[in-house]
XYZ file of C-alpha atoms in Angstrom:
749
model
C 103.762 230.941 -116.372
C 107.422 229.664 -116.338
C 106.368 226.144 -117.165
C 104.122 227.478 -119.972
C 107.084 229.559 -121.258
C 109.280 226.403 -121.308
C 106.652 224.535 -123.273
C 106.305 227.247 -125.799
C 110.101 227.470 -126.131
C 110.255 223.726 -126.919
C 107.356 224.090 -129.398
C 109.095 226.932 -131.210
C 112.387 225.233 -131.593
C 110.714 221.989 -132.628
C 108.641 223.956 -135.280
C 111.692 225.739 -136.664
C 113.661 222.478 -136.914
C 111.094 220.743 -138.957
C 112.281 219.793 -142.505
C 109.085 221.331 -144.153
C 109.464 224.585 -142.072
C 109.301 227.888 -144.082
C 110.311 231.146 -142.290
C 107.248 232.581 -140.439
C 106.756 235.699 -138.403
C 105.468 236.033 -134.898
C 101.715 235.835 -135.883
C 102.277 232.895 -138.273
C 104.008 230.939 -135.547
C 101.269 231.619 -133.171
C 98.713 230.303 -135.627
C 100.932 227.282 -136.484
C 101.126 226.399 -132.827
C 97.448 227.284 -132.140
C 98.241 229.656 -129.246
C 95.644 231.686 -127.368
C 95.828 235.322 -126.522
C 97.726 234.909 -123.292
C 99.958 232.314 -124.841
C 100.726 234.755 -127.709
C 102.046 237.193 -125.133
C 104.327 234.457 -123.818
C 105.375 233.592 -127.388
C 106.539 237.226 -128.139
C 108.699 237.093 -124.891
C 110.018 233.579 -125.840
C 111.042 234.656 -129.329
C 112.730 237.748 -127.949
C 114.685 235.620 -125.372
C 115.677 232.991 -127.974
C 116.929 235.700 -130.373
C 118.920 237.439 -127.611
C 120.465 234.000 -126.795
C 121.311 233.369 -130.396
C 119.140 230.187 -130.503
C 117.055 231.524 -133.346
C 117.586 234.331 -135.767
C 115.240 237.108 -137.243
C 115.489 237.684 -141.018
C 113.710 239.899 -143.476
C 110.101 240.772 -142.788
C 110.724 239.796 -139.097
C 110.535 236.033 -139.922
C 112.378 233.532 -137.698
C 114.746 230.647 -138.606
C 117.424 228.456 -136.891
C 120.709 230.333 -137.548
C 122.361 227.356 -139.183
C 119.644 226.949 -141.720
C 120.170 230.574 -142.929
C 123.935 230.563 -142.827
C 123.753 232.793 -139.708
C 125.925 232.757 -136.562
C 125.693 234.563 -133.292
C 128.581 235.553 -131.152
C 130.852 238.309 -129.833
C 132.594 240.670 -132.126
C 136.261 241.330 -131.824
C 137.425 244.395 -133.783
C 141.118 244.860 -134.724
C 142.634 248.361 -134.713
C 143.015 248.004 -138.420
C 139.316 248.088 -138.741
C 138.459 244.372 -139.516
C 137.000 241.974 -136.949
C 136.276 238.329 -136.012
C 133.048 236.846 -134.791
C 133.626 234.470 -132.038
C 130.691 232.168 -132.279
C 128.792 231.032 -129.195
C 128.470 227.485 -130.572
C 131.414 225.521 -129.035
C 134.000 224.313 -131.522
C 132.870 226.599 -134.325
C 135.784 228.504 -135.983
C 136.017 232.290 -135.837
C 134.274 234.216 -138.686
C 136.214 237.085 -140.503
C 134.320 240.275 -140.785
C 135.660 242.911 -143.266
C 135.592 246.584 -142.018
C 132.898 247.436 -144.513
C 130.822 244.521 -143.257
C 130.875 245.527 -139.578
C 128.002 248.093 -139.947
C 127.509 249.964 -136.586
C 128.538 247.096 -134.489
C 131.372 247.811 -131.898
C 134.128 245.722 -130.226
C 132.583 243.343 -127.647
C 129.028 243.475 -128.972
C 126.924 240.291 -129.381
C 125.920 240.151 -133.087
C 124.351 237.941 -135.660
C 126.433 237.660 -138.859
C 125.413 236.120 -142.195
C 128.196 233.772 -143.479
C 129.264 234.226 -147.090
C 130.098 230.873 -148.582
C 131.473 232.093 -151.873
C 134.051 234.775 -150.609
C 137.605 234.544 -152.117
C 139.052 234.033 -148.654
C 136.642 231.017 -148.079
C 137.616 229.368 -151.367
C 141.461 229.933 -150.932
C 142.092 229.371 -147.366
C 138.845 227.799 -145.991
C 138.246 230.775 -143.774
C 134.685 231.771 -143.270
C 133.741 235.414 -143.858
C 130.564 237.168 -142.827
C 128.611 240.350 -142.492
C 126.984 241.720 -139.410
C 123.194 241.894 -139.964
C 121.925 242.570 -136.322
C 123.261 243.693 -133.005
C 121.757 241.482 -130.231
C 123.405 243.319 -127.322
C 125.725 246.211 -126.933
C 128.882 245.582 -124.867
C 128.814 249.174 -123.589
C 126.866 252.364 -124.286
C 129.700 254.720 -123.444
C 133.013 255.765 -125.034
C 135.910 257.831 -123.730
C 137.515 260.557 -125.883
C 138.744 264.067 -126.265
C 136.324 267.011 -126.841
C 137.041 268.990 -130.039
C 135.276 271.678 -131.900
C 134.732 272.494 -135.614
C 133.067 275.774 -136.822
C 129.785 274.243 -136.747
C 129.655 271.577 -134.139
C 131.399 269.780 -131.214
C 132.629 266.315 -131.446
C 134.561 263.667 -129.368
C 137.515 261.855 -130.750
C 137.324 258.309 -129.302
C 140.545 256.992 -127.429
C 139.937 253.579 -128.744
C 141.206 253.315 -132.467
C 138.755 250.496 -133.017
C 136.080 253.002 -132.859
C 136.702 254.865 -136.093
C 134.018 257.573 -136.165
C 134.068 260.884 -134.205
C 130.979 261.259 -131.977
C 128.871 264.514 -132.352
C 127.792 265.799 -129.044
C 125.084 268.394 -128.201
C 126.426 271.915 -128.180
C 124.913 272.936 -124.751
C 126.962 270.097 -123.115
C 130.207 271.459 -124.391
C 130.261 275.205 -125.021
C 130.136 276.602 -121.469
C 132.973 276.690 -118.910
C 133.328 274.664 -115.705
C 131.296 277.212 -113.696
C 128.345 276.827 -116.159
C 128.717 280.183 -117.698
C 127.321 280.419 -121.166
C 124.721 277.801 -120.850
C 121.036 278.454 -120.654
C 119.864 278.399 -117.018
C 117.453 275.443 -117.557
C 120.336 273.479 -118.724
C 123.087 274.284 -116.273
C 122.019 271.450 -113.866
C 121.125 268.796 -116.352
C 124.252 268.996 -118.453
C 127.868 268.296 -117.748
C 130.284 271.218 -118.437
C 133.271 270.515 -120.497
C 135.724 272.500 -122.523
C 137.612 271.774 -125.655
C 140.732 269.551 -124.936
C 138.916 267.733 -122.068
C 138.759 263.979 -121.625
C 135.098 263.074 -121.453
C 132.848 260.133 -121.157
C 130.038 259.984 -123.850
C 126.748 258.037 -123.639
C 125.904 257.088 -127.130
C 122.396 257.457 -128.716
C 120.983 254.809 -130.865
C 123.320 254.472 -133.917
C 121.571 253.101 -137.075
C 123.845 253.726 -140.031
C 127.629 253.433 -140.402
C 127.399 256.184 -142.965
C 126.233 258.727 -140.405
C 128.526 259.711 -137.395
C 126.979 258.506 -134.074
C 125.775 261.091 -131.597
C 125.820 261.146 -127.832
C 125.790 263.075 -124.488
C 128.659 263.992 -122.280
C 128.007 262.254 -118.992
C 131.288 262.765 -117.181
C 134.167 265.216 -117.542
C 137.436 263.542 -116.524
C 139.580 266.797 -116.926
C 142.152 268.282 -119.383
C 143.752 265.566 -121.436
C 147.181 266.752 -120.488
C 146.515 267.040 -116.631
C 148.381 264.545 -114.408
C 146.402 261.270 -113.856
C 143.758 261.893 -116.463
C 145.333 259.376 -118.985
C 145.017 256.596 -116.356
C 141.544 257.596 -115.437
C 140.689 257.579 -119.168
C 141.956 254.028 -119.189
C 139.686 253.107 -116.346
C 136.710 254.468 -117.904
C 137.559 253.202 -121.431
C 137.746 249.556 -120.182
C 134.892 250.018 -117.716
C 137.074 249.106 -114.721
C 135.565 249.491 -111.204
C 137.265 252.325 -109.602
C 135.696 252.027 -106.149
C 134.242 249.269 -103.985
C 130.503 249.340 -102.928
C 129.806 250.445 -99.399
C 128.453 247.102 -98.242
C 131.615 245.365 -99.588
C 133.944 247.726 -97.620
C 131.759 247.436 -94.518
C 131.959 243.687 -94.728
C 135.727 243.816 -95.092
C 136.099 246.170 -92.131
C 134.377 243.608 -89.902
C 137.133 241.015 -90.676
C 139.637 240.895 -87.923
C 143.295 241.252 -88.928
C 144.321 238.846 -86.262
C 143.953 235.086 -86.579
C 142.053 233.751 -83.556
C 142.043 230.367 -81.957
C 138.800 229.304 -83.493
C 140.144 229.683 -86.994
C 142.954 227.331 -86.247
C 140.741 224.392 -85.623
C 141.642 221.385 -87.705
C 144.396 223.309 -89.537
C 147.952 221.927 -89.798
C 150.304 224.222 -87.801
C 153.281 225.206 -89.874
C 154.295 228.248 -87.985
C 157.628 226.782 -86.889
C 158.478 225.687 -90.573
C 160.987 227.773 -92.540
C 158.688 229.385 -95.069
C 159.506 232.354 -97.350
C 157.807 234.598 -99.881
C 159.557 235.891 -103.085
C 157.816 238.602 -104.969
C 158.470 241.837 -107.141
C 160.143 244.753 -105.376
C 156.924 246.831 -105.416
C 154.368 244.016 -104.440
C 152.060 244.690 -101.639
C 150.043 241.548 -101.724
C 151.774 238.216 -101.054
C 149.637 235.207 -101.750
C 152.130 232.500 -102.254
C 154.991 231.093 -99.970
C 157.350 228.187 -100.331
C 159.496 225.673 -98.472
C 161.893 222.930 -99.832
C 163.415 219.990 -98.105
C 165.684 217.209 -99.371
C 165.951 213.739 -98.042
C 167.337 210.326 -99.143
C 164.302 209.544 -101.337
C 164.108 212.884 -103.218
C 162.393 216.268 -102.530
C 159.443 217.594 -100.465
C 158.076 220.886 -101.781
C 155.552 222.856 -99.874
C 153.464 225.551 -101.627
C 151.396 227.651 -99.220
C 148.598 229.935 -100.703
C 146.621 232.465 -98.891
C 143.358 230.967 -97.899
C 141.087 233.705 -99.200
C 138.050 231.261 -99.050
C 138.271 231.386 -95.281
C 137.294 234.972 -95.388
C 135.217 235.395 -98.586
C 131.974 233.389 -98.237
C 130.098 232.314 -101.352
C 127.320 234.688 -102.205
C 128.392 237.326 -99.759
C 128.944 241.041 -100.825
C 132.642 240.427 -101.010
C 132.265 237.400 -103.195
C 129.794 238.977 -105.609
C 132.097 241.999 -106.060
C 135.154 239.760 -106.491
C 133.292 237.646 -109.036
C 132.158 240.761 -110.934
C 135.746 242.079 -111.127
C 137.216 238.745 -111.993
C 140.735 239.763 -111.253
C 143.027 242.700 -110.258
C 144.194 245.065 -112.821
C 147.839 246.469 -112.621
C 148.282 249.948 -114.139
C 151.609 251.980 -114.034
C 150.459 254.303 -111.245
C 147.930 252.047 -109.356
C 146.422 248.730 -108.766
C 142.716 248.101 -109.126
C 142.354 245.115 -106.720
C 139.918 242.202 -106.813
C 139.526 242.450 -103.140
C 139.511 245.416 -100.745
C 142.971 246.548 -99.327
C 142.069 245.256 -95.917
C 142.112 241.648 -97.273
C 144.539 241.945 -100.443
C 147.316 243.815 -98.438
C 146.265 242.869 -94.867
C 144.635 239.720 -93.447
C 145.101 237.554 -96.648
C 148.656 238.701 -97.527
C 151.380 236.391 -96.315
C 153.425 239.108 -94.594
C 156.475 238.056 -92.570
C 156.322 237.353 -88.845
C 152.500 237.143 -88.513
C 150.055 234.203 -88.413
C 148.207 233.669 -91.798
C 145.654 231.108 -92.836
C 146.820 229.109 -95.929
C 145.891 226.240 -98.257
C 148.963 224.063 -98.595
C 150.094 221.651 -101.309
C 152.805 219.130 -100.376
C 154.403 217.481 -103.374
C 156.975 214.600 -102.961
C 159.363 214.252 -106.015
C 161.914 211.477 -106.458
C 165.560 212.121 -107.109
C 164.834 212.540 -110.836
C 162.098 215.226 -110.361
C 159.085 212.805 -110.846
C 156.003 213.313 -108.732
C 155.469 210.421 -106.415
C 152.454 211.844 -104.456
C 150.731 215.040 -103.334
C 148.969 216.045 -100.139
C 146.588 218.916 -99.467
C 145.788 220.596 -96.165
C 144.318 223.741 -94.628
C 147.138 225.183 -92.652
C 148.521 228.236 -90.796
C 151.957 229.761 -91.396
C 154.300 232.366 -90.200
C 156.524 233.528 -93.090
C 160.173 233.755 -92.021
C 161.367 236.094 -94.628
C 159.938 238.417 -97.366
C 162.187 238.548 -100.247
C 162.199 240.451 -103.414
C 163.345 238.971 -106.704
C 166.414 240.998 -106.582
C 167.276 239.992 -103.048
C 166.630 236.272 -103.859
C 168.846 236.535 -106.953
C 171.645 238.007 -104.966
C 171.385 235.210 -102.503
C 171.432 232.466 -105.173
C 174.563 234.010 -106.818
C 176.424 233.987 -103.610
C 177.833 231.181 -101.361
C 175.284 230.228 -98.735
C 176.094 232.055 -95.390
C 173.058 231.202 -93.392
C 169.870 229.152 -93.212
C 168.178 231.440 -95.809
C 170.988 230.998 -98.268
C 171.161 227.178 -97.759
C 167.220 226.829 -98.208
C 167.143 229.101 -101.284
C 170.011 227.315 -103.019
C 168.292 223.968 -102.143
C 165.097 225.240 -103.648
C 166.866 226.367 -106.825
C 168.264 222.743 -107.155
C 164.819 221.377 -107.391
C 163.337 224.239 -109.487
C 166.153 223.902 -112.064
C 165.569 220.156 -112.252
C 161.765 220.718 -112.828
C 162.367 223.436 -115.461
C 164.697 221.099 -117.487
C 162.260 218.293 -117.276
C 159.357 220.516 -118.309
C 161.035 221.537 -121.609
C 162.151 217.941 -122.221
C 158.434 216.908 -122.016
C 157.526 219.407 -124.746
C 156.705 222.746 -122.982
C 157.063 225.736 -125.319
C 159.070 228.920 -124.491
C 156.236 231.196 -125.121
C 157.328 233.822 -122.641
C 157.709 237.464 -123.486
C 160.042 240.137 -121.979
C 158.540 242.627 -119.655
C 159.387 246.268 -119.132
C 158.206 248.103 -116.004
C 157.282 251.732 -116.271
C 158.321 253.593 -113.117
C 156.352 256.808 -112.417
C 156.818 259.728 -110.088
C 154.201 261.112 -107.710
C 152.311 262.860 -110.309
C 152.153 259.787 -112.501
C 154.778 260.887 -115.069
C 157.040 258.172 -116.345
C 160.700 258.597 -115.170
C 162.229 255.273 -115.942
C 161.839 252.140 -118.106
C 163.255 248.958 -116.452
C 163.565 245.751 -118.267
C 162.892 243.121 -115.578
C 165.239 240.070 -115.668
C 164.090 236.551 -115.943
C 166.732 235.217 -113.659
C 166.805 232.148 -111.362
C 164.649 233.884 -108.747
C 161.706 234.300 -111.072
C 162.194 230.753 -112.590
C 162.323 229.279 -109.106
C 158.922 230.626 -108.032
C 157.438 229.970 -111.542
C 158.296 226.276 -111.431
C 156.848 225.684 -108.034
C 153.607 227.483 -108.823
C 153.278 225.354 -112.003
C 153.758 222.194 -109.967
C 151.199 223.227 -107.404
C 148.674 224.173 -110.033
C 149.132 220.806 -111.943
C 148.874 218.818 -108.628
C 145.576 220.416 -107.708
C 144.205 219.950 -111.235
C 145.050 216.238 -111.116
C 143.396 215.898 -107.759
C 140.128 217.681 -108.542
C 139.933 215.733 -111.844
C 140.417 212.487 -109.859
C 137.794 213.549 -107.379
C 135.441 214.554 -110.233
C 134.759 217.818 -108.444
C 133.443 220.587 -110.847
C 135.943 223.451 -110.945
C 137.601 225.906 -113.423
C 140.566 224.790 -115.414
C 143.044 226.883 -117.279
C 143.061 225.487 -120.825
C 145.080 226.269 -124.003
C 143.792 224.099 -126.800
C 145.731 222.697 -129.680
C 146.182 225.035 -132.623
C 144.570 225.055 -135.969
C 146.767 223.318 -138.526
C 145.973 225.890 -141.162
C 147.079 228.852 -138.972
C 150.361 226.923 -138.203
C 150.895 226.441 -141.873
C 150.418 230.224 -142.604
C 152.818 230.978 -139.759
C 155.453 228.670 -141.211
C 155.342 230.712 -144.520
C 155.976 233.839 -142.389
C 158.915 232.186 -140.709
C 160.385 231.209 -144.140
C 160.478 234.917 -145.184
C 163.045 235.327 -142.442
C 165.251 232.763 -143.962
C 164.762 230.155 -141.217
C 164.733 226.530 -142.373
C 161.658 225.068 -140.645
C 159.707 221.826 -141.059
C 156.113 220.823 -140.066
C 155.227 223.084 -137.127
C 152.332 220.783 -136.052
C 155.020 218.605 -134.511
C 155.823 220.037 -131.116
C 159.598 219.233 -131.457
C 159.895 221.193 -134.591
C 158.187 224.115 -132.915
C 160.623 223.786 -129.991
C 163.528 223.798 -132.253
C 162.397 226.908 -133.987
C 161.815 228.663 -130.727
C 165.471 227.738 -129.673
C 166.843 228.970 -133.055
C 165.322 232.428 -132.738
C 166.065 232.939 -128.984
C 168.139 236.015 -128.548
C 167.864 237.120 -132.209
C 166.655 240.634 -133.182
C 163.575 239.019 -134.894
C 162.615 236.846 -131.864
C 159.864 239.244 -130.650
C 158.303 239.590 -134.037
C 158.250 235.886 -134.688
C 156.947 235.145 -131.205
C 154.152 237.539 -131.503
C 153.216 236.020 -134.916
C 153.201 232.615 -133.313
C 150.948 233.546 -130.426
C 148.595 235.063 -133.026
C 148.555 231.695 -134.753
C 147.802 229.779 -131.524
C 144.547 229.762 -129.624
C 144.178 231.989 -126.662
C 144.415 230.489 -123.144
C 141.165 230.646 -121.274
C 139.137 229.277 -118.409
C 136.865 226.187 -118.974
C 134.767 223.824 -116.798
C 136.393 221.115 -118.759
C 140.123 219.870 -118.356
C 141.117 220.285 -122.024
C 144.808 220.484 -121.308
C 147.421 223.211 -121.888
C 149.147 223.068 -125.226
C 151.862 225.658 -124.344
C 152.812 224.094 -121.034
C 152.390 220.519 -122.485
C 150.199 219.652 -119.455
C 147.112 217.414 -119.629
C 145.785 218.839 -116.333
C 146.250 222.463 -115.416
C 144.416 225.220 -113.403
C 145.067 228.278 -111.503
C 145.306 227.878 -107.732
C 148.214 230.035 -106.539
C 146.863 233.567 -106.675
C 143.405 233.815 -105.053
C 143.975 237.461 -103.937
C 144.059 238.628 -107.429
C 142.204 235.956 -109.594
C 138.685 234.699 -108.902
C 139.574 231.426 -110.758
C 141.813 230.568 -107.948
C 139.257 231.273 -105.277
C 136.784 228.952 -107.058
C 139.509 226.244 -107.096
C 140.236 226.614 -103.498
C 136.630 226.198 -102.615
C 136.398 223.072 -104.751
C 139.607 221.537 -103.242
C 138.278 222.208 -99.764
C 134.840 221.036 -100.548
C 135.173 217.440 -99.204
C 138.300 218.011 -97.032
C 141.508 216.062 -97.661
C 141.203 212.587 -99.188
C 140.196 210.084 -96.556
C 139.090 212.566 -94.015
C 135.596 214.042 -93.276
C 134.696 217.436 -94.606
C 135.795 220.252 -92.314
C 133.307 221.682 -89.955
C 134.748 225.152 -89.849
C 132.499 226.361 -92.600
C 129.783 224.769 -94.667
C 131.080 222.947 -97.953
C 130.531 224.881 -101.143
C 129.044 223.032 -103.907
C 128.789 224.636 -107.433
C 127.043 222.901 -110.384
C 128.587 222.710 -113.867
C 126.214 225.416 -115.190
C 127.445 227.832 -112.602
C 131.052 226.926 -113.156
C 130.721 227.382 -116.867
C 129.121 230.719 -116.444
C 132.013 231.904 -114.207
C 134.747 230.525 -116.599
C 133.189 232.542 -119.513
C 132.824 235.714 -117.425
C 136.376 235.721 -115.977
C 137.996 234.754 -119.226
C 136.365 238.019 -120.509
C 137.538 240.013 -117.482
C 141.094 238.676 -117.962
C 141.176 239.844 -121.591
C 139.820 243.144 -120.706
C 142.357 243.686 -117.845
C 145.212 242.550 -120.237
C 144.161 245.041 -122.916
C 143.885 247.847 -120.314
C 147.335 247.061 -118.850
C 148.984 246.984 -122.258
C 147.161 250.180 -123.234
C 148.294 251.960 -120.144
C 151.849 250.894 -120.416
C 152.010 251.908 -124.092
C 150.597 255.415 -123.112
C 153.247 255.912 -120.465
C 156.025 254.721 -122.816
C 154.951 257.372 -125.400
C 154.851 260.043 -122.652
C 158.209 258.942 -121.617
C 159.664 259.564 -125.035
C 157.655 262.819 -125.578
C 159.020 264.186 -122.303
C 162.567 263.464 -123.612
C 161.733 265.475 -126.742
C 160.291 268.306 -124.678
C 163.465 268.584 -122.616
C 165.634 268.173 -125.742
C 167.501 265.361 -124.075
C 166.690 262.063 -126.013
C 168.104 259.013 -124.667
C 170.121 256.712 -126.935
C 168.665 253.152 -127.186
C 169.884 250.039 -128.785
C 167.490 248.879 -131.417
C 167.058 245.940 -133.934
C 165.601 246.057 -137.338
C 162.614 243.722 -137.432
C 161.372 244.608 -140.904
C 162.377 246.647 -143.990
C 159.895 248.547 -146.196
C 160.356 250.907 -149.036
C 159.551 253.763 -146.806
C 162.003 252.835 -143.954
C 163.107 250.535 -141.199
C 160.827 248.996 -138.566
C 162.738 249.110 -135.370
C 162.211 247.275 -131.961
C 163.835 248.568 -128.800
C 164.481 245.516 -126.502
C 165.042 247.771 -123.432
C 161.678 249.528 -123.895
C 159.729 246.801 -125.725
C 158.316 249.309 -128.229
C 158.409 249.399 -131.932
C 158.795 252.479 -134.294
C 159.921 253.622 -137.618
C 163.155 255.117 -138.962
C 161.837 256.826 -142.107
C 163.954 256.568 -145.210
C 163.981 260.258 -145.419
C 165.987 260.480 -142.157
C 168.801 258.426 -143.725
C 170.710 261.480 -144.990
C 174.065 260.009 -145.475
C 173.164 258.446 -148.819
C 170.208 257.773 -151.101
C 168.794 254.414 -150.131
C 167.058 251.967 -152.619
C 164.679 249.184 -151.612
C 165.495 245.647 -152.483
C 162.222 243.735 -152.004
C 163.577 240.239 -152.621
C 166.046 240.415 -149.763
C 164.033 243.005 -147.802
C 166.951 245.350 -147.601
C 167.725 249.070 -148.071
C 170.939 249.678 -149.951
C 172.869 253.121 -150.227
C 173.312 253.795 -153.958
C 176.807 255.493 -153.485
C 178.126 253.712 -150.283
C 176.443 250.371 -150.855
C 175.622 250.388 -147.148
C 172.949 247.954 -146.271
C 170.167 247.833 -143.647
C 168.616 244.419 -143.336
C 166.378 242.437 -140.866
C 168.453 241.513 -137.722
C 170.840 244.371 -137.830
C 171.425 246.219 -134.584
C 171.708 249.925 -134.541
C 171.549 252.810 -132.081
C 168.525 255.226 -132.189
C 166.920 258.085 -130.526
C 163.327 259.342 -130.527
C 162.590 261.862 -133.266
C 158.809 262.224 -133.178
C 155.880 260.963 -131.073
C 152.274 260.801 -132.312
C 150.290 259.948 -129.099
C 146.982 259.802 -130.945
C 148.259 257.093 -133.508
C 150.359 255.465 -130.896
C 153.293 255.819 -133.152
C 157.087 256.641 -132.557
C 159.573 257.764 -135.177
C 163.288 257.170 -134.348
C 166.442 258.429 -135.918
C 169.728 256.553 -136.116
C 172.354 257.757 -133.670
C 176.120 258.136 -134.335
C 178.267 255.087 -133.547
C 179.954 256.962 -130.752
C 176.628 257.362 -129.033
C 175.785 253.675 -128.920
C 174.716 252.211 -125.569
C 176.441 249.297 -123.975
C 174.522 246.001 -124.463
C 173.119 244.456 -121.296
C 174.145 240.806 -121.306
C 171.378 239.603 -118.992
C 168.229 238.148 -120.589
C 165.027 240.036 -119.861
C 162.346 238.598 -117.612
C 159.761 236.816 -119.761
C 156.112 237.258 -118.952
C 154.151 234.087 -119.378
C 150.798 234.442 -121.018
C 149.500 231.470 -118.987
C 150.651 230.266 -115.622
C 151.470 233.258 -113.420
């Protein structure tokens, strides 16, 4: 039957590809191919499968065509909060297709859809951008949404948390009107329905939704609790992004069977590094340590050792642990919790490179000459015993003080090499695409109590450079061995998007040349560094560049200016790194036979490509969840200040000026908000659009882009995710912190 299905598939595709083909329906295709009754059943299934895969498209009167012949494209829909969207085609190399809000229909963010491309749209003629209209939904990304239950005089409805879902969802009254004990519901419904009250956060399963002009309907399937109760906001994030809250029973049972002690059998054929001076450096609140370093200097140059937790020694391919790790794709870090890729017994226990205990590792030894040029690299399965566990703050303090002991000497030696590598990296064209990071500290109930801007000091840069070097060395090695693996790629940008970005930069009065030249882009990034508009210009640049992703092909990394790059250094929290570890250990170190400790893992390119696509999606989903959660906590932080009538004074920079007010950015909180023109009560301000300024009619006082002022929060709209600020008196201005904020790279770490 399978062989018969493959034959029919080939016949269908060949028929639709004929030059004289005219669109046919199911029955017509069966007659054209002279299929019998049994074969017609197989044809129906084949047509469904081909349509679901996007290989063919169904048009009016259920006739089938090849998508390209009918200006159709299949792909995943990404919807912006403003309402419009982009179709990301499944055909490699095809540009995205713009979908206006009115052309999205009932499709939702993440759905696989078919869109008809409009060749004569104004945008297509002017900018060369393709525009389309969704004509069919192939596959829903999810069938549930999270929101808050509300009531009108005539019906109950749920307001979705996701602003990309613009419609309220009607829910059946019986699922909403009775209290938590079931009172008020018909007896026959008390067991089958989920009790909820107005103001609760709920999960709704959507019914079939056919028309955008009619609100969708659904059924409440889970009540999370009152929207204002502690912890409900983060639980809503978990449900909204469909994050796995718990591990399956068989996964936990398998993890429990793993011994926390390294036994003698596991040390066979491993390089013993337990007497070497090896340390870990991680954030203050880190609980899983998956990378450790050692640096030595000799007459010929430098020897760097990067030792990464050997997760592959414990997670066998195809096991319950492996399947769950692959499904999750990565760990997710929310303000009040971590949703790990691996159970805690592994992530915080046997795989974590805790100090003073034996741990299995996969090591990379890189020899640099005196000028920081890589001479050779060696790879080994090893066992280490970390001498020290340092936080970034501790490491920074040591680096800023004279060396008093072995730890101080080794750390300062490491910084000598790291600073050399960092300087060379930017000389070779790497772009400073890092962003500041603000950590939200919460109390025991999950309430935000402090916003801390984390510093990008030498301690962070030291670890970053060594991890980059290890990742690049492993990528070069696997490419040389021609072993299939997953690469981290960042493809070259579209020239048209860079040209549009250049126009945006010019509006800020920067002199800038052709940004397709890397040197010019580096010059611009250097010019805006430390300026009030830096964040706005960098965000716009990132939107102009392609997004970093995982790929089975070594396509290079534009931002890092590296031809070969992958992720190797965080296998506890990223499945990509675990795949790379297995690939690197497949044939053993060069020149030596494969290790006999465990059977070699061999993945084909098809499997690698499937994993790469999946974990690219889980990474994007995790990043969206983390950003969403942090934003919620920041808004709560400001709202609590309003409730306590004790607003904190923040330094702020004007990043844009409109006729209705000033767009402000708070560098110490990494949040933007508005100072409405009506709150500027000391004068009547007029908008000067040419210079993008507000000018006081009487005082001639000016507010322009780049000005720094002091502000306090005046209003918080949690639903719209907006904050309004008011300008504080000069005497209330906070002292400016001279240290640069830690910058969170979008790619390597």
